[in-house]
């Protein structure tokens, strides 16, 4: 028995390892599933564009239900209260944006043979420079995103060691993560997106079982939400879990809106969408994704339900580590074997998104950065993408070992600010060809510089934090997510510059026609 009376023992570890072995098998089996020539980039990196609506639903859901989602959102809700429910409307709106944009992008990508959003941008604007900018933006934004999955996985390992009474955890935790990432890198290299899709289905099934079972157990045996609120008011009287203070209204909605714009600009979200078998199946899979929004709302409420479980609450308060909110709640309320299942769900909930993110980045760097400077054969292109995917995973792992977790979290928010600046080039251009390439590139530059500059100004100069602690800029109306301010500057430069160019005689480049957005190429 451990000091916190958590239901963690060697049965937990055995179940964890057995279920992780199944995950590993599925990852490698992906190379044989729906066989294709994995020496071609679209086969390795997009699964041959052969995923049906159910697999698209699972794959894109795997990007949402991540280890970081399990750890950070409930932890933030536990510590800060209602502000962090912004994640719920942001997810709902994000899928609305996806329904508007991804089917159009999928269609033109299929018709023209594009593997990445930057492929599309290059032809839409006749600009290698803008395509490289979009590719590098995606890669930079994705690095701390993968790092945060690893931080979520660390929380699972930490609570597992606490439950087993192991006090010296740093070396063991790092070794466990290294082994997990070696396995992940190996099956991603071999199977590509097919392995990520199969393991993503497995991971999502475990996640749904974990969420619904834990909620049911807590509400059945420990109390209801009203009782949880009563205890929370006693333990954390300064935190309001029900009502959002008026001064935070703008912060809430701007965080939700800015995150909405960013969600489907990340390479992993675009990569998952482009893997669909056809446009209609992509629409069906995307239309069903709001079900994951319900799951996200339930996960967020873990940050409140923990107040019903003294043993779990003791862990978080004693260690002063809010990241342990969900793992400790699970370990204190469910049997040892189920704790092993749930911990596996959260742990591989970091690995699956990491695989998809690394594949998306590898596609971009291979096609749209390196490929612009040297001619690659299809085989060499796929081989290079596999290598870059592996390297990128371990760069992200090293990033976590070197950078404190608080910095990684803020760097991810900064990544969201940066990736949002590709919106005119990727999203707006799907609906109009009137954006001029140099103006759009200038808008991207202005957006990135203003976004990064405002983050530095607020944290280091205005507030004197000495580190990155906020991504909000205080205005007379209230705090606003900096991503929206930078995007506003970006759009102003892009639209005004394009208008000036148009009145000066510039006309749109026509390599991509309106027909390419509407008609799918007939399979031969």
PDB file of C-alpha atoms in Angstrom, residues 225-325:
ATOM      1  CA  UNK A 225     -21.313  17.936  -9.006  1.00  0.00           C
ATOM      2  CA  UNK A 226     -23.095  20.080  -6.415  1.00  0.00           C
ATOM      3  CA  UNK A 227     -21.196  18.351  -3.625  1.00  0.00           C
ATOM      4  CA  UNK A 228     -17.957  18.719  -5.577  1.00  0.00           C
ATOM      5  CA  UNK A 229     -18.589  22.461  -5.902  1.00  0.00           C
ATOM      6  CA  UNK A 230     -19.189  22.742  -2.150  1.00  0.00           C
ATOM      7  CA  UNK A 231     -15.856  21.070  -1.343  1.00  0.00           C
ATOM      8  CA  UNK A 232     -14.066  23.064  -4.049  1.00  0.00           C
ATOM      9  CA  UNK A 233     -15.326  26.310  -2.531  1.00  0.00           C
ATOM     10  CA  UNK A 234     -13.836  25.315   0.825  1.00  0.00           C
ATOM     11  CA  UNK A 235     -10.480  24.148  -0.569  1.00  0.00           C
ATOM     12  CA  UNK A 236     -10.081  26.821  -3.278  1.00  0.00           C
ATOM     13  CA  UNK A 237     -12.314  29.760  -2.277  1.00  0.00           C
ATOM     14  CA  UNK A 238     -10.718  32.119  -4.805  1.00  0.00           C
ATOM     15  CA  UNK A 239     -11.448  29.895  -7.797  1.00  0.00           C
ATOM     16  CA  UNK A 240     -14.856  30.212  -9.475  1.00  0.00           C
ATOM     17  CA  UNK A 241     -15.790  27.009 -11.280  1.00  0.00           C
ATOM     18  CA  UNK A 242     -19.294  28.114 -12.322  1.00  0.00           C
ATOM     19  CA  UNK A 243     -19.213  31.781 -13.264  1.00  0.00           C
ATOM     20  CA  UNK A 244     -16.747  33.539 -15.518  1.00  0.00           C
ATOM     21  CA  UNK A 245     -15.730  36.956 -14.116  1.00  0.00           C
ATOM     22  CA  UNK A 246     -16.780  39.770 -16.508  1.00  0.00           C
ATOM     23  CA  UNK A 247     -13.177  40.935 -16.785  1.00  0.00           C
ATOM     24  CA  UNK A 248     -12.326  37.594 -18.404  1.00  0.00           C
ATOM     25  CA  UNK A 249     -15.162  37.500 -20.953  1.00  0.00           C
ATOM     26  CA  UNK A 250     -12.994  38.797 -23.787  1.00  0.00           C
ATOM     27  CA  UNK A 251     -10.113  36.546 -22.789  1.00  0.00           C
ATOM     28  CA  UNK A 252     -12.439  33.521 -22.853  1.00  0.00           C
ATOM     29  CA  UNK A 253     -13.922  34.208 -26.269  1.00  0.00           C
ATOM     30  CA  UNK A 254     -10.684  35.370 -27.875  1.00  0.00           C
ATOM     31  CA  UNK A 255      -8.851  32.263 -26.655  1.00  0.00           C
ATOM     32  CA  UNK A 256     -11.649  30.123 -28.070  1.00  0.00           C
ATOM     33  CA  UNK A 257     -11.707  31.966 -31.409  1.00  0.00           C
ATOM     34  CA  UNK A 258      -7.934  32.144 -31.812  1.00  0.00           C
ATOM     35  CA  UNK A 259      -7.569  28.452 -30.999  1.00  0.00           C
ATOM     36  CA  UNK A 260     -10.357  27.702 -33.483  1.00  0.00           C
ATOM     37  CA  UNK A 261      -8.435  29.351 -36.304  1.00  0.00           C
ATOM     38  CA  UNK A 262      -5.234  27.541 -35.339  1.00  0.00           C
ATOM     39  CA  UNK A 263      -6.625  24.012 -34.924  1.00  0.00           C
ATOM     40  CA  UNK A 264      -6.829  22.981 -38.588  1.00  0.00           C
ATOM     41  CA  UNK A 265      -3.780  24.946 -39.662  1.00  0.00           C
ATOM     42  CA  UNK A 266      -1.506  22.566 -37.753  1.00  0.00           C
ATOM     43  CA  UNK A 267       0.185  20.067 -40.111  1.00  0.00           C
ATOM     44  CA  UNK A 268      -1.185  17.034 -38.271  1.00  0.00           C
ATOM     45  CA  UNK A 269      -4.815  18.143 -38.699  1.00  0.00           C
ATOM     46  CA  UNK A 270      -4.338  18.875 -42.408  1.00  0.00           C
ATOM     47  CA  UNK A 271      -2.409  15.640 -42.872  1.00  0.00           C
ATOM     48  CA  UNK A 272      -5.201  13.620 -41.256  1.00  0.00           C
ATOM     49  CA  UNK A 273      -7.815  15.307 -43.425  1.00  0.00           C
ATOM     50  CA  UNK A 274      -5.917  14.714 -46.671  1.00  0.00           C
ATOM     51  CA  UNK A 275      -5.713  10.992 -45.885  1.00  0.00           C
ATOM     52  CA  UNK A 276      -9.470  10.538 -46.436  1.00  0.00           C
ATOM     53  CA  UNK A 277     -10.636   8.241 -49.219  1.00  0.00           C
ATOM     54  CA  UNK A 278     -12.876  10.897 -50.755  1.00  0.00           C
ATOM     55  CA  UNK A 279     -14.460  14.233 -49.998  1.00  0.00           C
ATOM     56  CA  UNK A 280     -17.790  12.831 -48.795  1.00  0.00           C
ATOM     57  CA  UNK A 281     -16.172  10.452 -46.331  1.00  0.00           C
ATOM     58  CA  UNK A 282     -14.060  13.321 -45.030  1.00  0.00           C
ATOM     59  CA  UNK A 283     -17.224  15.354 -44.477  1.00  0.00           C
ATOM     60  CA  UNK A 284     -18.927  12.515 -42.589  1.00  0.00           C
ATOM     61  CA  UNK A 285     -15.905  11.865 -40.375  1.00  0.00           C
ATOM     62  CA  UNK A 286     -15.515  15.577 -39.645  1.00  0.00           C
ATOM     63  CA  UNK A 287     -19.244  16.040 -38.960  1.00  0.00           C
ATOM     64  CA  UNK A 288     -19.053  13.378 -36.237  1.00  0.00           C
ATOM     65  CA  UNK A 289     -16.059  14.958 -34.495  1.00  0.00           C
ATOM     66  CA  UNK A 290     -18.213  17.140 -32.159  1.00  0.00           C
ATOM     67  CA  UNK A 291     -18.778  13.912 -30.204  1.00  0.00           C
ATOM     68  CA  UNK A 292     -15.174  14.358 -29.090  1.00  0.00           C
ATOM     69  CA  UNK A 293     -16.153  17.823 -27.861  1.00  0.00           C
ATOM     70  CA  UNK A 294     -18.533  16.138 -25.428  1.00  0.00           C
ATOM     71  CA  UNK A 295     -15.670  13.953 -24.266  1.00  0.00           C
ATOM     72  CA  UNK A 296     -13.471  17.021 -23.821  1.00  0.00           C
ATOM     73  CA  UNK A 297     -16.130  18.670 -21.636  1.00  0.00           C
ATOM     74  CA  UNK A 298     -16.266  15.535 -19.468  1.00  0.00           C
ATOM     75  CA  UNK A 299     -12.471  15.438 -19.174  1.00  0.00           C
ATOM     76  CA  UNK A 300     -12.440  19.096 -18.118  1.00  0.00           C
ATOM     77  CA  UNK A 301     -14.873  18.280 -15.318  1.00  0.00           C
ATOM     78  CA  UNK A 302     -12.311  15.865 -13.852  1.00  0.00           C
ATOM     79  CA  UNK A 303     -10.733  19.034 -12.470  1.00  0.00           C
ATOM     80  CA  UNK A 304     -13.865  19.539 -10.366  1.00  0.00           C
ATOM     81  CA  UNK A 305     -14.711  15.928  -9.506  1.00  0.00           C
ATOM     82  CA  UNK A 306     -11.327  15.448  -7.846  1.00  0.00           C
ATOM     83  CA  UNK A 307     -12.670  17.463  -4.891  1.00  0.00           C
ATOM     84  CA  UNK A 308     -14.984  14.509  -4.114  1.00  0.00           C
ATOM     85  CA  UNK A 309     -12.052  12.114  -3.685  1.00  0.00           C
ATOM     86  CA  UNK A 310      -9.807  12.976  -0.711  1.00  0.00           C
ATOM     87  CA  UNK A 311      -7.041  10.513  -1.632  1.00  0.00           C
ATOM     88  CA  UNK A 312      -6.703  11.959  -5.123  1.00  0.00           C
ATOM     89  CA  UNK A 313      -6.919  15.542  -3.876  1.00  0.00           C
ATOM     90  CA  UNK A 314      -4.195  14.793  -1.322  1.00  0.00           C
ATOM     91  CA  UNK A 315      -1.808  13.737  -4.093  1.00  0.00           C
ATOM     92  CA  UNK A 316      -2.262  16.976  -6.045  1.00  0.00           C
ATOM     93  CA  UNK A 317      -2.098  19.261  -3.008  1.00  0.00           C
ATOM     94  CA  UNK A 318       0.870  17.466  -1.415  1.00  0.00           C
ATOM     95  CA  UNK A 319       2.956  17.300  -4.582  1.00  0.00           C
ATOM     96  CA  UNK A 320       1.719  20.746  -5.720  1.00  0.00           C
ATOM     97  CA  UNK A 321       1.482  19.259  -9.182  1.00  0.00           C
ATOM     98  CA  UNK A 322      -1.811  19.944 -10.943  1.00  0.00           C
ATOM     99  CA  UNK A 323      -0.728  17.717 -13.824  1.00  0.00           C
ATOM    100  CA  UNK A 324      -1.515  14.727 -11.593  1.00  0.00           C
ATOM    101  CA  UNK A 325      -5.224  15.658 -11.335  1.00  0.00           C
TER     102      UNK A 325
END
